[in-house]
Short mmCIF file of C-alpha atoms in Angstrom, two decimals:
data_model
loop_
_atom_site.label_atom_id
_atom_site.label_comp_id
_atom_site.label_asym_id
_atom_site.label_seq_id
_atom_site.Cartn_x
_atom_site.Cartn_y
_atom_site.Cartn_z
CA UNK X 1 13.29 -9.05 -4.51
CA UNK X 2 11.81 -6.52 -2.65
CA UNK X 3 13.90 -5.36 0.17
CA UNK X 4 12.17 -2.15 1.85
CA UNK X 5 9.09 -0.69 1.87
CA UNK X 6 7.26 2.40 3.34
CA UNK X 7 4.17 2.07 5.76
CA UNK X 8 1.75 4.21 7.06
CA UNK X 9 -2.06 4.39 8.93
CA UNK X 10 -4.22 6.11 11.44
CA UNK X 11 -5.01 4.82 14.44
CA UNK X 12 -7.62 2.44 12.63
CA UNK X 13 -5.00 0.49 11.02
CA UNK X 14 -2.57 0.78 13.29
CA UNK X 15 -2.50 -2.56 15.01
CA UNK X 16 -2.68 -3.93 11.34
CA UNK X 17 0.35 -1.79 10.60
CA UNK X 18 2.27 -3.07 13.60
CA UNK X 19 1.51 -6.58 12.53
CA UNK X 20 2.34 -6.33 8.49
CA UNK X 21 5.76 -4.12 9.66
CA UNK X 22 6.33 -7.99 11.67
CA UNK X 23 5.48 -9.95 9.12
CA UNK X 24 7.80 -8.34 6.70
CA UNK X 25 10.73 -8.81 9.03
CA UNK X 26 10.24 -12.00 9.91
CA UNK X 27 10.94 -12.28 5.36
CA UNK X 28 14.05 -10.29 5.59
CA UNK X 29 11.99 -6.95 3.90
CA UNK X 30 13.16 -3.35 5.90
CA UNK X 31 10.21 -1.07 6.15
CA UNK X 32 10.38 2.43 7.17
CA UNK X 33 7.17 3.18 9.57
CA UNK X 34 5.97 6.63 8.87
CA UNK X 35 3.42 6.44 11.79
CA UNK X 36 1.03 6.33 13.25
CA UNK X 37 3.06 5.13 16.44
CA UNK X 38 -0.47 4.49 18.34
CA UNK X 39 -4.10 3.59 18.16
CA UNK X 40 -5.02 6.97 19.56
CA UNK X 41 -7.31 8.72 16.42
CA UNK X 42 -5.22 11.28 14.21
CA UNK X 43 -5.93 12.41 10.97
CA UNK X 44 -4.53 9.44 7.99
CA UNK X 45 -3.09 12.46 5.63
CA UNK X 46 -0.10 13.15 8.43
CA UNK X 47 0.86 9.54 7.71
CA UNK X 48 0.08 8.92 4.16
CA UNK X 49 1.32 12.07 1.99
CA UNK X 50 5.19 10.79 3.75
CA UNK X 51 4.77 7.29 2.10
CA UNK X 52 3.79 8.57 -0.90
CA UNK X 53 6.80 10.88 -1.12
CA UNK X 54 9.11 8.95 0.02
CA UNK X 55 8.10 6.40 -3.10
CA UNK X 56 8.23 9.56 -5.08
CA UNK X 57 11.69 10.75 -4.29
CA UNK X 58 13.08 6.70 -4.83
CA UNK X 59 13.78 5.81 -1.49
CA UNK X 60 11.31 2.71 -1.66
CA UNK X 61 9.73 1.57 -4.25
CA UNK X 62 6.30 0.41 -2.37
CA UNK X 63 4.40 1.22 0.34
CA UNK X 64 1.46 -0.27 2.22
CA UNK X 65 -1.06 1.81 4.35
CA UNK X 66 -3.93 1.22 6.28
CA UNK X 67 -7.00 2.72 6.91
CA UNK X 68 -10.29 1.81 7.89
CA UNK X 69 -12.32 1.39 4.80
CA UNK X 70 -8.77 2.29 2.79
CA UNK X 71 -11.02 5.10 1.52
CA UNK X 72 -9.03 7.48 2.89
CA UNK X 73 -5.51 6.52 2.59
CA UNK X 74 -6.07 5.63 -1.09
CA UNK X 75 -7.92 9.26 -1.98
CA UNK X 76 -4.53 10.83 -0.33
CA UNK X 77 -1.56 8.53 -1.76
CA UNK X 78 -3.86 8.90 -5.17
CA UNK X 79 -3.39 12.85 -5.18
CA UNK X 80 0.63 12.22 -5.72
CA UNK X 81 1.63 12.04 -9.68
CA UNK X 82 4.16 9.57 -9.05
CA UNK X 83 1.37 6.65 -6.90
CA UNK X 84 -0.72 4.73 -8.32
CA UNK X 85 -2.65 3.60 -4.95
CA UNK X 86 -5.01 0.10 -5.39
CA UNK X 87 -7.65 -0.84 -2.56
CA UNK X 88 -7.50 -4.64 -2.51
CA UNK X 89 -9.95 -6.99 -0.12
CA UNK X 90 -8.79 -10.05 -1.75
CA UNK X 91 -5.85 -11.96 -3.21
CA UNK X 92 -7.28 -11.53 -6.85
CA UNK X 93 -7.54 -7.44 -6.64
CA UNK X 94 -4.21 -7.21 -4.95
CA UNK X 95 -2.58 -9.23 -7.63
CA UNK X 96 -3.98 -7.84 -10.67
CA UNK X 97 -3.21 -4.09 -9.09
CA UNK X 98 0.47 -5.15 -9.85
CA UNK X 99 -0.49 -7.28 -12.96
CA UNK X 100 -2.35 -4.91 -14.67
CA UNK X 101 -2.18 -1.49 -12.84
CA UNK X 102 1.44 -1.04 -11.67
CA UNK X 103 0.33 -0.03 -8.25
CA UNK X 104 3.55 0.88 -6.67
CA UNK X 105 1.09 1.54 -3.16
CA UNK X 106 -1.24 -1.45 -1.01
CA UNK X 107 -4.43 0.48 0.48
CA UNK X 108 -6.19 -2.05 3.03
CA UNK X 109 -9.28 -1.32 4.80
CA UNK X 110 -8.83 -2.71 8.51
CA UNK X 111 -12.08 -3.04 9.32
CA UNK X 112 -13.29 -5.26 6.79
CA UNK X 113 -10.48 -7.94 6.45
CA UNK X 114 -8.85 -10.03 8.48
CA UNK X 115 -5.27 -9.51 10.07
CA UNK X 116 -4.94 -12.76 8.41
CA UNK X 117 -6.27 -12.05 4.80
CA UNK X 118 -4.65 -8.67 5.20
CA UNK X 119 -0.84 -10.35 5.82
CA UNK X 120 -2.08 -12.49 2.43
CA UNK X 121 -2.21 -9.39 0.33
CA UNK X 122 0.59 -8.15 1.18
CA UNK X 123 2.10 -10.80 0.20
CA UNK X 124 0.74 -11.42 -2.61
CA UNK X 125 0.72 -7.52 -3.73
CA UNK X 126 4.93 -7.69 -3.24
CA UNK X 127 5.32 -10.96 -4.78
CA UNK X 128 3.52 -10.20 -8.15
CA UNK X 129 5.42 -8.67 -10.92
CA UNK X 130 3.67 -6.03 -13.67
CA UNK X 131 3.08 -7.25 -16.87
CA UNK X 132 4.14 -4.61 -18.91
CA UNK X 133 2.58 -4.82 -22.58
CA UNK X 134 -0.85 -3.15 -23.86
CA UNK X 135 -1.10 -2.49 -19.54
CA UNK X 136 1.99 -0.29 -19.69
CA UNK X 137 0.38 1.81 -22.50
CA UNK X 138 -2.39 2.39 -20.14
CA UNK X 139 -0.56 2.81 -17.08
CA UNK X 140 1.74 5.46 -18.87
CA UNK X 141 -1.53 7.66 -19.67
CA UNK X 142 -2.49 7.70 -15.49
CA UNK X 143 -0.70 10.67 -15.05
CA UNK X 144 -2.23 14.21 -15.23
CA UNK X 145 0.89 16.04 -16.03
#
């Protein structure tokens, strides 16, 4: 059971931010909130490079962040050895990230879901386990260094 996660956006996925940090309490799952604290427009690498190192240096084990397009929060969670970011739109992608992938990080794009849809993948993203096998092989050979 996942118990606590990291979050982050900019100021475009802020009010999704606000509403998935909710949602998770309301489950009994901590999140740290590593800003942005409102919708006023800041740049998505302050908020993003702390959720991927706090992931990094084991103090959670996920994060979700918020963007957007999720462009931009995946390109920056991406550039840390220890992420493996996923963009998801839909139940399907945000499953198989975990399924197949590993994805230890939830990139959504704001402006092209639903708050609705958006609370679905994280859902669905923290509830699916990795399947290991011939996907672990590949998984394992992610890493540059």
């Amino acid at each position: 059971m996942i118990t606590h996660i990291a979050l982050g956006a900019d100021h475009a996925g802020f009010t999704y931010k606000e509403a998935i940090k909710n949602h998770l309490a309301a489950r009994g799952v901590e999140s740290e909130d590593f800003g942005t604290h409102s919708a006023d427009s800041v740049d998505y690498p302050d908020f993003v490079h702390p959720v991927a190192e706090s992931i990094e240096a084991g103090r959670h084990a996920f994060g979700v962040v918020v963007c957007g397009s999720a462009n931009g929060v995946s390109m920056t969670v991406n550039k840390h050895q220890g992420i493996r970011g996923a963009i998801a739109w839909e139940k399907d992608l945000a499953a198989l990230a975990r399924q197949h992938n590993n994805a230890n990080v939830l990139c959504l794009p704001a402006r092209f879901i639903s708050l609705e849809l958006a609370l679905e993948l994280v859902d669905t993203f923290l509830a699916t386990e990795f399947e290991g096998g011939r996907h672990a092989r590949r998984v394992g050979k992610i890493a540059c260094s």
